[in-house]
C-alpha cells in the first residue's frame, strides 16, 4: 500500500509541465495491434495504467519497450487473442483490445470487466457495436468472445450514449471492415479526435471524428507509424484548480485551451485569472475566498468532464457561496465528498447524483482514503489547501493516472511526500 503525505498551507507557484494524456496513449497502444511492425509512441506517461496495457498486449505476444517517454510496440508475433481476468480487473480499458483483435485476426476473448470504483459500468455498447459489424459475440463464462472468421463489414451503428471507449473500439474494428461504417452519437472527446488522426496516419479513412457522426471507409491493411501523444487535459485541469484552491500563481505548460473549454469558462466565471500563453495557461488567484461559487453538471465532451468533477468539488470548498455539482456520468464520483467531510467540508449529497458545496471552509488535515483515481488527486488537492497534515491512503489509485505527481507538486512549492511499503495497509 502507499500514501501521499501533504502538509497544507503553501501557495503553489512556478511552472509545471503536463505529461502525455493517459486516455489517449492507452488507446494508441491497443491500436498498435492493428498492424504488424513497429509502432513508436512519444510522450507516453510512465504511469501504472500504461504498464497494465503493455502487459495485456504482451500477453498476446506483442513486444513492448518504454524508455524516457518513448514506447515501442512490435506486434508481429501476436499469436494469442485472450485478455485474462487478472489484467482486465486492474484496468477496464483493457477491453480496447477487442476491436483490433477481431479486425486483424478474426477472434478475441476478453474477460468481461467487473465491478469498478466508479459504480455500475456496462460493456454492452462494445459487444453490440461488434455484432453490428458482423462479428459473432457472446458472453461465455465471464469472457466476451468475438469471432469474425470471414472478416467484418461496415454498418450503421447507433450508440445510446456517446461512450468514449466503445466509440474507439468500434473505430478500430471498422477501419479494417469491408465497406462503410457510420457511428451515430459517437463520443467527441479530444482523445477520440487524436485517436482518429493516429489511425488515419496508419492508413485508415475516418472522417468527422470530433462530431457525433463519424464515417469510416474500411481499408485492406494499415501500417505502423511514429506519433507524439497529446498533453493530458485532465492533469492540466487538476494543476489549474490546485493552483486556484491554494491562491497560487502557476504556468501550466501543455494546457490546451480548446481541450478545456467549459472548465476554463467556469473558472473565469468564478473569478480565477487565466492567461493563455504560447504553449500553456497561467493561472493566478490572490485569495480563493474572493472567488465566487458556480454550478457544474458533468456531461460528455464538450460538457464539463466527469474526470475534473472531484477537483472542482475541492475548489468549491475554498470559494465563497454555494455551488451545486450534478454528476451525470458515474454514480460513485461523488463519494469523495465523504472523505472531504472528514476534513470539514460539510458537503451535502442529495438525489443520488447531486452535491451542494458551501464555502469558504477551513479544511483540517487528517487521514483520508483515495476512492478512485480522480477522487484521490482531489484529496491531495484538498490537503494542499488544508491546515496541518493530510495523509491520502490508497495512493496507488492516483499513480494509475498521474506521472510523478508528488515531484511535480513539490516543484511548485508543495510540501508533499510519497510512501510505499508492504507494511502499510
Ligand atoms: N456505458 C454503458 N455501456 C457501455 C459503455 C458505457 O452503459 O457499453 C455507460 C457507462 O456505464 C457510463 C457512460 O456510459 O455511465 C460513460 O462511460 P464511457 O464508456 O464513456 O466511459 P469509458 O470509455 O469507460 C472513458 C475514460 C474515463 C472517463 C470516461 C468519461 C478511458 C480509458 N477512460 O471511460 O476516464 O471518465 O471516458 O469521460 O478513456 C479516468 O481517466 O479517471 C477515467 C475514468
Short mmCIF file of C-alpha atoms and ligand atoms in Angstrom, two decimals:
data_model
loop_
_atom_site.label_atom_id
_atom_site.label_comp_id
_atom_site.label_asym_id
_atom_site.label_seq_id
_atom_site.Cartn_x
_atom_site.Cartn_y
_atom_site.Cartn_z
CA UNK A 1 0.00 0.00 0.00
CA UNK A 2 1.11 3.54 -0.49
CA UNK A 3 0.15 7.02 0.52
CA UNK A 4 0.78 10.70 -0.07
CA UNK A 5 1.52 12.90 2.92
CA UNK A 6 0.70 16.54 2.36
CA UNK A 7 1.33 19.50 4.60
CA UNK A 8 -1.09 22.22 3.69
CA UNK A 9 -0.76 25.96 3.55
CA UNK A 10 1.73 26.57 0.73
CA UNK A 11 0.55 28.54 -2.28
CA UNK A 12 1.54 26.76 -5.49
CA UNK A 13 3.96 28.84 -7.56
CA UNK A 14 6.10 28.34 -10.62
CA UNK A 15 5.83 26.21 -13.73
CA UNK A 16 4.67 22.66 -14.30
CA UNK A 17 4.73 20.58 -17.48
CA UNK A 18 1.78 18.37 -18.31
CA UNK A 19 2.54 14.76 -19.32
CA UNK A 20 1.14 12.85 -22.28
CA UNK A 21 -2.56 12.02 -21.97
CA UNK A 22 -3.34 8.70 -20.31
CA UNK A 23 -6.67 8.38 -22.07
CA UNK A 24 -5.07 8.98 -25.46
CA UNK A 25 -1.92 6.89 -25.00
CA UNK A 26 -3.76 3.78 -23.77
CA UNK A 27 -5.77 3.55 -26.98
CA UNK A 28 -2.76 4.07 -29.22
CA UNK A 29 -1.02 1.12 -27.55
CA UNK A 30 -4.07 -1.07 -28.22
CA UNK A 31 -4.28 0.20 -31.81
CA UNK A 32 -0.71 -0.95 -32.43
CA UNK A 33 -2.26 -4.45 -32.57
CA UNK A 34 -3.91 -3.47 -35.86
CA UNK A 35 -0.65 -3.82 -37.76
CA UNK A 36 2.48 -5.91 -37.70
CA UNK A 37 5.67 -3.95 -37.48
CA UNK A 38 6.98 -1.32 -35.12
CA UNK A 39 4.78 1.45 -33.70
CA UNK A 40 6.69 4.22 -31.93
CA UNK A 41 4.85 6.48 -29.48
CA UNK A 42 6.47 9.51 -27.87
CA UNK A 43 5.33 11.44 -24.79
CA UNK A 44 3.78 8.33 -23.21
CA UNK A 45 3.37 8.86 -19.46
CA UNK A 46 5.10 6.48 -17.09
CA UNK A 47 2.01 5.52 -15.10
CA UNK A 48 0.51 2.27 -13.87
CA UNK A 49 -2.29 2.05 -16.45
CA UNK A 50 0.22 2.15 -19.32
CA UNK A 51 2.07 -0.71 -17.63
CA UNK A 52 -1.19 -2.68 -17.48
CA UNK A 53 -1.94 -2.10 -21.18
CA UNK A 54 1.60 -3.20 -22.06
CA UNK A 55 1.07 -6.38 -20.00
CA UNK A 56 -2.20 -7.03 -21.84
CA UNK A 57 -0.68 -6.87 -25.30
CA UNK A 58 2.50 -8.69 -24.23
CA UNK A 59 0.25 -11.50 -23.03
CA UNK A 60 -0.83 -11.77 -26.67
CA UNK A 61 2.70 -11.99 -28.00
CA UNK A 62 3.46 -8.33 -28.75
CA UNK A 63 6.79 -6.93 -27.56
CA UNK A 64 6.96 -3.51 -25.91
CA UNK A 65 9.61 -1.21 -24.51
CA UNK A 66 9.07 2.03 -22.58
CA UNK A 67 12.05 4.28 -22.07
CA UNK A 68 12.24 8.04 -21.43
CA UNK A 69 8.67 8.59 -22.57
CA UNK A 70 9.01 6.59 -25.79
CA UNK A 71 7.02 3.39 -26.04
CA UNK A 72 7.65 1.00 -28.90
CA UNK A 73 5.34 -1.85 -29.77
CA UNK A 74 6.25 -4.74 -32.08
CA UNK A 75 3.00 -6.52 -32.89
CA UNK A 76 4.45 -9.01 -35.38
CA UNK A 77 4.44 -12.01 -33.06
CA UNK A 78 0.84 -11.74 -31.82
CA UNK A 79 -0.46 -15.30 -31.60
CA UNK A 80 -2.83 -15.29 -28.63
CA UNK A 81 -6.10 -13.42 -28.54
CA UNK A 82 -7.04 -13.65 -24.88
CA UNK A 83 -7.09 -10.81 -22.33
CA UNK A 84 -7.24 -12.56 -18.94
CA UNK A 85 -9.32 -11.57 -15.91
CA UNK A 86 -6.24 -10.76 -13.81
CA UNK A 87 -5.32 -7.89 -16.14
CA UNK A 88 -8.79 -6.67 -17.11
CA UNK A 89 -9.80 -6.38 -13.45
CA UNK A 90 -6.87 -3.99 -12.92
CA UNK A 91 -8.00 -1.72 -15.75
CA UNK A 92 -11.28 -1.66 -17.64
CA UNK A 93 -9.63 -0.02 -20.64
CA UNK A 94 -8.13 -3.47 -21.39
CA UNK A 95 -11.40 -4.02 -23.27
CA UNK A 96 -9.86 -1.88 -26.03
CA UNK A 97 -8.01 -4.90 -27.45
CA UNK A 98 -11.35 -6.37 -28.53
CA UNK A 99 -11.76 -4.21 -31.66
CA UNK A 100 -8.23 -4.57 -33.08
CA UNK A 101 -8.01 -8.33 -32.42
CA UNK A 102 -11.31 -9.07 -34.14
CA UNK A 103 -10.44 -6.76 -37.03
CA UNK A 104 -6.97 -8.19 -37.68
CA UNK A 105 -7.23 -11.81 -36.54
CA UNK A 106 -10.98 -12.50 -36.65
CA UNK A 107 -11.10 -13.54 -33.00
CA UNK A 108 -10.79 -12.22 -29.43
CA UNK A 109 -11.57 -13.32 -25.90
CA UNK A 110 -11.58 -10.54 -23.36
CA UNK A 111 -12.54 -11.08 -19.75
CA UNK A 112 -15.70 -9.08 -19.07
CA UNK A 113 -14.82 -6.08 -16.90
CA UNK A 114 -16.41 -6.39 -13.48
CA UNK A 115 -17.01 -4.13 -10.50
CA UNK A 116 -15.44 -0.72 -10.67
CA UNK A 117 -14.70 2.06 -8.22
CA UNK A 118 -16.81 4.46 -10.26
CA UNK A 119 -20.01 2.40 -9.95
CA UNK A 120 -22.04 0.35 -12.36
CA UNK A 121 -20.39 0.28 -15.80
CA UNK A 122 -21.76 -1.82 -18.60
CA UNK A 123 -19.98 -3.07 -21.74
CA UNK A 124 -22.99 -3.74 -23.97
CA UNK A 125 -22.11 -0.97 -26.47
CA UNK A 126 -18.78 -2.69 -27.19
CA UNK A 127 -20.47 -6.05 -27.81
CA UNK A 128 -23.35 -4.65 -29.84
CA UNK A 129 -21.03 -2.50 -31.93
CA UNK A 130 -19.00 -5.52 -32.98
CA UNK A 131 -22.18 -7.52 -33.63
CA UNK A 132 -23.40 -4.79 -35.96
CA UNK A 133 -20.14 -5.16 -37.89
CA UNK A 134 -20.90 -8.84 -38.41
CA UNK A 135 -18.94 -10.49 -35.59
CA UNK A 136 -20.45 -13.29 -33.55
CA UNK A 137 -20.20 -12.04 -29.99
CA UNK A 138 -21.22 -13.91 -26.86
CA UNK A 139 -20.63 -13.71 -23.15
CA UNK A 140 -19.35 -17.09 -22.07
CA UNK A 141 -18.06 -18.00 -18.59
CA UNK A 142 -17.16 -14.38 -17.89
CA UNK A 143 -15.45 -13.76 -21.22
CA UNK A 144 -16.57 -11.64 -24.14
CA UNK A 145 -15.86 -13.95 -27.05
CA UNK A 146 -15.94 -12.45 -30.52
CA UNK A 147 -15.38 -14.20 -33.84
CA UNK A 148 -15.44 -12.95 -37.40
CA UNK A 149 -13.85 -15.71 -39.47
CA UNK A 150 -14.92 -14.11 -42.75
CA UNK A 151 -13.98 -10.59 -41.69
CA UNK A 152 -16.11 -7.62 -40.68
CA UNK A 153 -18.40 -5.50 -42.85
CA UNK A 154 -19.33 -1.85 -42.47
CA UNK A 155 -22.63 -0.92 -40.82
CA UNK A 156 -24.62 1.95 -39.34
CA UNK A 157 -24.14 1.92 -35.57
CA UNK A 158 -26.18 3.94 -33.08
CA UNK A 159 -24.93 4.42 -29.54
CA UNK A 160 -27.45 5.07 -26.76
CA UNK A 161 -24.81 7.23 -25.15
CA UNK A 162 -21.55 8.70 -26.56
CA UNK A 163 -19.22 6.24 -24.80
CA UNK A 164 -15.53 7.07 -25.25
CA UNK A 165 -14.00 3.59 -25.29
CA UNK A 166 -16.93 2.00 -27.17
CA UNK A 167 -16.51 4.61 -29.92
CA UNK A 168 -12.80 3.83 -30.06
CA UNK A 169 -13.31 0.05 -30.05
CA UNK A 170 -15.79 0.25 -32.92
CA UNK A 171 -13.49 2.62 -34.81
CA UNK A 172 -10.64 0.09 -34.57
CA UNK A 173 -12.88 -2.72 -35.77
CA UNK A 174 -14.39 -0.67 -38.61
CA UNK A 175 -11.12 0.59 -40.10
CA UNK A 176 -10.38 -2.92 -41.44
CA UNK A 177 -14.00 -3.86 -42.24
CA UNK A 178 -15.31 -4.12 -45.82
CA UNK A 179 -17.27 -1.02 -46.79
CA UNK A 180 -18.56 1.96 -44.91
CA UNK A 181 -19.39 2.35 -41.21
CA UNK A 182 -21.24 5.27 -39.68
CA UNK A 183 -21.17 5.75 -35.92
CA UNK A 184 -24.06 7.91 -34.72
CA UNK A 185 -23.88 9.55 -31.29
CA UNK A 186 -20.13 9.00 -31.23
CA UNK A 187 -18.01 10.39 -28.41
CA UNK A 188 -16.45 13.77 -29.25
CA UNK A 189 -13.64 13.93 -26.67
CA UNK A 190 -10.30 15.40 -27.85
CA UNK A 191 -8.72 11.97 -27.21
CA UNK A 192 -11.14 10.45 -29.76
CA UNK A 193 -10.03 13.02 -32.35
CA UNK A 194 -6.37 12.30 -31.61
CA UNK A 195 -7.13 8.60 -31.95
CA UNK A 196 -8.80 9.03 -35.35
CA UNK A 197 -5.87 11.15 -36.57
CA UNK A 198 -3.48 8.43 -35.44
CA UNK A 199 -5.47 5.72 -37.24
CA UNK A 200 -5.64 7.86 -40.37
CA UNK A 201 -1.87 8.23 -40.32
CA UNK A 202 -1.74 4.42 -40.21
CA UNK A 203 -3.74 4.42 -43.44
CA UNK A 204 -7.32 4.36 -42.12
CA UNK A 205 -10.06 6.51 -43.68
CA UNK A 206 -12.01 8.12 -40.85
CA UNK A 207 -13.94 11.35 -41.33
CA UNK A 208 -15.60 13.79 -38.94
CA UNK A 209 -14.07 12.50 -35.70
CA UNK A 210 -14.93 15.07 -33.07
CA UNK A 211 -18.50 15.26 -34.34
CA UNK A 212 -21.24 12.92 -33.22
CA UNK A 213 -21.44 11.29 -36.68
CA UNK A 214 -18.19 9.58 -37.61
CA UNK A 215 -17.75 7.93 -41.02
CA UNK A 216 -15.24 5.18 -41.65
CA UNK A 217 -14.36 3.67 -45.02
CA UNK A 218 -12.69 0.30 -44.46
CA UNK A 219 -9.23 -0.37 -45.93
CA UNK A 220 -7.29 -3.60 -46.62
CA UNK A 221 -4.48 -3.00 -44.18
CA UNK A 222 -2.71 -0.45 -42.01
CA UNK A 223 0.95 0.35 -41.47
CA UNK A 224 2.79 1.26 -38.27
CA UNK A 225 3.62 4.91 -37.55
CA UNK A 226 5.55 7.14 -35.17
CA UNK A 227 3.41 9.54 -33.14
CA UNK A 228 3.62 12.00 -30.25
CA UNK A 229 0.80 11.78 -27.68
CA UNK A 230 -1.23 14.92 -26.92
CA UNK A 231 -0.95 16.54 -23.46
CA UNK A 232 -3.25 15.34 -20.69
CA UNK A 233 -6.13 17.79 -20.35
CA UNK A 234 -7.28 16.22 -17.07
CA UNK A 235 -3.84 16.54 -15.50
CA UNK A 236 -3.70 20.14 -16.78
CA UNK A 237 -7.11 20.88 -15.25
CA UNK A 238 -6.03 19.31 -11.96
CA UNK A 239 -2.98 21.59 -11.69
CA UNK A 240 -5.00 24.65 -12.71
CA UNK A 241 -7.57 24.00 -9.99
CA UNK A 242 -4.92 23.10 -7.40
CA UNK A 243 -3.24 26.44 -8.11
CA UNK A 244 -6.58 28.26 -7.75
CA UNK A 245 -7.51 26.47 -4.50
CA UNK A 246 -4.20 27.40 -2.85
CA UNK A 247 -4.20 31.04 -4.03
CA UNK A 248 -1.29 30.30 -6.33
CA UNK A 249 0.38 31.56 -9.48
CA UNK A 250 1.28 28.74 -11.84
CA UNK A 251 2.17 28.38 -15.51
CA UNK A 252 0.74 25.08 -16.71
CA UNK A 253 2.80 24.19 -19.78
CA UNK A 254 0.94 21.91 -22.16
CA UNK A 255 -2.56 23.00 -21.08
CA UNK A 256 -4.52 23.35 -24.33
CA UNK A 257 -7.36 25.91 -24.04
CA UNK A 258 -9.64 24.27 -26.63
CA UNK A 259 -9.46 20.96 -24.72
CA UNK A 260 -10.53 22.66 -21.50
CA UNK A 261 -13.21 24.99 -22.90
CA UNK A 262 -16.03 24.72 -20.37
CA UNK A 263 -13.65 24.19 -17.43
CA UNK A 264 -11.88 27.45 -18.19
CA UNK A 265 -15.19 29.20 -18.70
CA UNK A 266 -16.39 28.05 -15.26
CA UNK A 267 -13.11 29.10 -13.64
CA UNK A 268 -13.29 32.55 -15.25
CA UNK A 269 -16.88 32.88 -14.02
CA UNK A 270 -15.59 32.16 -10.52
CA UNK A 271 -13.07 34.99 -10.89
CA UNK A 272 -9.92 32.91 -11.50
CA UNK A 273 -7.39 34.85 -13.57
CA UNK A 274 -6.39 32.77 -16.58
CA UNK A 275 -3.92 33.97 -19.16
CA UNK A 276 -3.13 31.96 -22.27
CA UNK A 277 0.46 31.99 -23.49
CA UNK A 278 2.06 30.10 -26.37
CA UNK A 279 2.14 26.55 -25.07
CA UNK A 280 0.07 26.83 -21.94
CA UNK A 281 -2.09 28.65 -19.43
CA UNK A 282 -1.08 30.79 -16.49
CA UNK A 283 -3.43 30.70 -13.52
CA UNK A 284 -3.42 33.27 -10.77
CA UNK A 285 -5.52 33.74 -7.66
CA UNK A 286 -4.74 36.11 -4.78
CA UNK A 287 -7.23 34.79 -2.28
CA UNK A 288 -9.58 31.90 -3.11
CA UNK A 289 -12.14 33.29 -0.66
CA UNK A 290 -12.65 36.16 -3.09
CA UNK A 291 -13.75 33.73 -5.81
CA UNK A 292 -17.46 33.01 -6.31
CA UNK A 293 -19.10 29.57 -6.46
CA UNK A 294 -20.54 28.17 -9.70
CA UNK A 295 -22.69 25.15 -10.54
CA UNK A 296 -21.31 22.37 -12.74
CA UNK A 297 -23.00 19.46 -14.39
CA UNK A 298 -20.90 16.66 -15.87
CA UNK A 299 -21.60 15.58 -19.43
CA UNK A 300 -19.74 14.05 -22.36
CA UNK A 301 -17.41 16.50 -24.17
CA UNK A 302 -17.83 19.42 -24.77
CA UNK A 303 -19.70 19.29 -21.47
CA UNK A 304 -17.92 19.55 -18.13
CA UNK A 305 -15.65 16.47 -17.74
CA UNK A 306 -16.53 14.00 -15.01
CA UNK A 307 -12.76 13.46 -14.64
CA UNK A 308 -12.48 17.06 -13.37
CA UNK A 309 -15.51 16.96 -11.11
CA UNK A 310 -13.89 15.95 -7.77
CA UNK A 311 -11.24 18.64 -8.24
CA UNK A 312 -14.00 21.23 -8.74
CA UNK A 313 -15.66 19.96 -5.57
CA UNK A 314 -12.48 20.72 -3.63
CA UNK A 315 -12.10 24.15 -5.23
CA UNK A 316 -15.70 24.99 -4.31
CA UNK A 317 -14.90 24.33 -0.62
CA UNK A 318 -12.41 27.22 -0.80
CA UNK A 319 -14.52 29.88 -2.55
CA UNK A 320 -17.44 31.99 -1.34
CA UNK A 321 -21.03 30.87 -1.83
CA UNK A 322 -22.80 27.64 -2.67
CA UNK A 323 -22.23 25.58 -5.81
CA UNK A 324 -24.27 22.61 -6.97
CA UNK A 325 -22.48 19.72 -8.66
CA UNK A 326 -24.56 17.35 -10.76
CA UNK A 327 -22.74 14.12 -11.64
CA UNK A 328 -24.40 12.58 -14.69
CA UNK A 329 -21.74 10.10 -15.85
CA UNK A 330 -20.52 7.95 -12.93
CA UNK A 331 -22.71 7.43 -9.87
CA UNK A 332 -19.80 6.90 -7.45
CA UNK A 333 -17.87 10.01 -8.37
CA UNK A 334 -19.46 11.99 -5.53
CA UNK A 335 -18.15 9.53 -2.92
CA UNK A 336 -15.11 11.72 -2.34
CA UNK A 337 -17.46 14.11 -0.52
CA UNK A 338 -17.48 11.73 2.46
CA UNK A 339 -13.71 11.97 2.79
CA UNK A 340 -13.80 15.74 2.32
CA UNK A 341 -16.43 15.98 5.04
CA UNK A 342 -14.00 14.30 7.43
CA UNK A 343 -11.75 17.30 6.71
CA UNK A 344 -14.59 19.70 7.49
CA UNK A 345 -16.09 20.39 4.06
CA UNK A 346 -19.72 19.95 5.15
CA UNK A 347 -20.89 18.85 1.69
CA UNK A 348 -24.46 17.59 1.29
CA UNK A 349 -25.19 14.93 -1.29
CA UNK A 350 -28.80 14.67 -2.39
CA UNK A 351 -30.92 12.97 -5.00
CA UNK A 352 -28.16 10.38 -5.52
CA UNK A 353 -26.17 12.43 -8.01
CA UNK A 354 -26.07 16.00 -6.73
CA UNK A 355 -23.90 17.69 -4.17
CA UNK A 356 -24.08 21.14 -2.69
CA UNK A 357 -20.76 22.61 -1.62
CA UNK A 358 -20.77 25.69 0.57
CA UNK A 359 -17.63 27.70 1.05
CA UNK A 360 -15.28 29.00 2.07
CA UNK A 361 -14.40 26.23 4.55
CA UNK A 362 -11.28 25.77 6.63
CA UNK A 363 -10.29 22.21 5.92
CA UNK A 364 -8.20 20.42 8.51
CA UNK A 365 -5.78 17.66 7.68
CA UNK A 366 -6.43 14.05 8.62
CA UNK A 367 -6.15 10.53 7.17
CA UNK A 368 -8.35 10.02 4.11
CA UNK A 369 -8.76 7.24 1.57
CA UNK A 370 -8.48 7.81 -2.17
CA UNK A 371 -11.75 6.38 -3.53
CA UNK A 372 -10.50 6.26 -7.14
CA UNK A 373 -8.00 7.99 -9.43
CA UNK A 374 -9.51 11.47 -9.79
CA UNK A 375 -11.04 11.46 -6.31
CA UNK A 376 -7.58 10.65 -4.96
CA UNK A 377 -5.98 13.56 -6.82
CA UNK A 378 -8.73 15.82 -5.46
CA UNK A 379 -7.94 14.72 -1.90
CA UNK A 380 -4.28 15.62 -2.40
CA UNK A 381 -5.50 18.99 -3.64
CA UNK A 382 -7.65 19.33 -0.51
CA UNK A 383 -4.57 18.52 1.58
CA UNK A 384 -2.68 21.36 -0.11
CA UNK A 385 -5.42 23.80 0.87
CA UNK A 386 -5.97 22.38 4.39
CA UNK A 387 -4.43 23.25 7.73
CA UNK A 388 -1.96 20.67 9.02
CA UNK A 389 -1.08 17.28 7.60
CA UNK A 390 -3.29 15.20 5.34
CA UNK A 391 -2.46 11.58 4.60
CA UNK A 392 -4.06 10.24 1.43
CA UNK A 393 -4.12 6.45 1.68
CA UNK A 394 -4.61 4.07 -1.24
CA UNK A 395 -2.37 6.29 -3.35
CA UNK A 396 -1.96 3.55 -5.96
CA UNK A 397 -5.22 4.84 -7.43
CA UNK A 398 -3.51 8.16 -8.13
CA UNK A 399 -0.41 6.53 -9.62
CA UNK A 400 -2.64 4.91 -12.25
CA UNK A 401 -3.02 8.22 -13.98
CA UNK A 402 -0.65 10.94 -12.72
CA UNK A 403 3.01 10.81 -13.66
CA UNK A 404 5.48 12.00 -10.98
CA UNK A 405 2.59 13.62 -9.13
CA UNK A 406 4.43 14.48 -5.92
CA UNK A 407 7.58 15.59 -7.79
CA UNK A 408 5.56 17.98 -9.93
CA UNK A 409 3.70 19.39 -6.92
CA UNK A 410 6.94 19.71 -4.93
CA UNK A 411 8.35 21.66 -7.87
CA UNK A 412 5.51 24.13 -7.32
CA UNK A 413 6.36 24.51 -3.64
CA UNK A 414 4.00 21.95 -2.14
CA UNK A 415 5.14 20.05 0.95
CA UNK A 416 4.29 16.54 -0.19
CA UNK A 417 5.93 13.14 0.05
CA UNK A 418 5.10 9.65 -1.09
CA UNK A 419 5.48 6.49 0.95
CA UNK A 420 5.11 2.96 -0.21
CA UNK A 421 5.54 -0.10 1.90
CA UNK A 422 4.28 -3.62 2.20
CA UNK A 423 3.57 -2.85 5.85
CA UNK A 424 1.11 -0.04 5.02
CA UNK A 425 -2.45 -1.28 4.84
N1 LIG B 1 -21.79 2.72 -20.78
C1 LIG B 1 -22.75 1.76 -21.00
N2 LIG B 1 -22.46 0.69 -21.82
C2 LIG B 1 -21.24 0.55 -22.40
C3 LIG B 1 -20.24 1.53 -22.18
C4 LIG B 1 -20.55 2.61 -21.35
O1 LIG B 1 -23.86 1.84 -20.49
O2 LIG B 1 -21.02 -0.43 -23.13
C5 LIG B 1 -22.08 3.86 -19.90
C6 LIG B 1 -21.25 3.80 -18.61
O3 LIG B 1 -21.84 2.96 -17.65
C7 LIG B 1 -21.18 5.25 -18.18
C8 LIG B 1 -21.21 6.00 -19.51
O4 LIG B 1 -21.64 5.07 -20.49
O5 LIG B 1 -22.31 5.62 -17.45
C9 LIG B 1 -19.89 6.63 -19.89
O6 LIG B 1 -18.90 5.70 -19.99
P1 LIG B 1 -17.81 5.72 -21.14
O7 LIG B 1 -17.92 4.41 -21.87
O8 LIG B 1 -17.80 6.98 -21.94
O9 LIG B 1 -16.51 5.70 -20.26
P2 LIG B 1 -15.24 4.91 -20.62
O10 LIG B 1 -15.00 4.96 -22.07
O11 LIG B 1 -15.25 3.58 -19.94
C10 LIG B 1 -13.58 6.94 -20.51
C11 LIG B 1 -12.35 7.30 -19.72
C12 LIG B 1 -12.74 7.62 -18.29
C13 LIG B 1 -13.72 8.79 -18.32
C14 LIG B 1 -14.93 8.42 -19.19
C15 LIG B 1 -15.92 9.54 -19.35
C16 LIG B 1 -10.65 6.00 -20.79
C17 LIG B 1 -9.69 4.87 -20.72
N3 LIG B 1 -11.42 6.18 -19.74
O12 LIG B 1 -14.12 5.78 -19.89
O13 LIG B 1 -11.55 8.02 -17.61
O14 LIG B 1 -14.13 9.10 -17.02
O15 LIG B 1 -14.49 8.03 -20.50
O16 LIG B 1 -15.32 10.63 -19.93
O17 LIG B 1 -10.68 6.72 -21.78
C18 LIG B 1 -10.16 8.37 -15.74
O18 LIG B 1 -9.25 8.69 -16.52
O19 LIG B 1 -10.09 8.58 -14.49
C19 LIG B 1 -11.37 7.75 -16.28
C20 LIG B 1 -12.20 7.03 -15.52
#
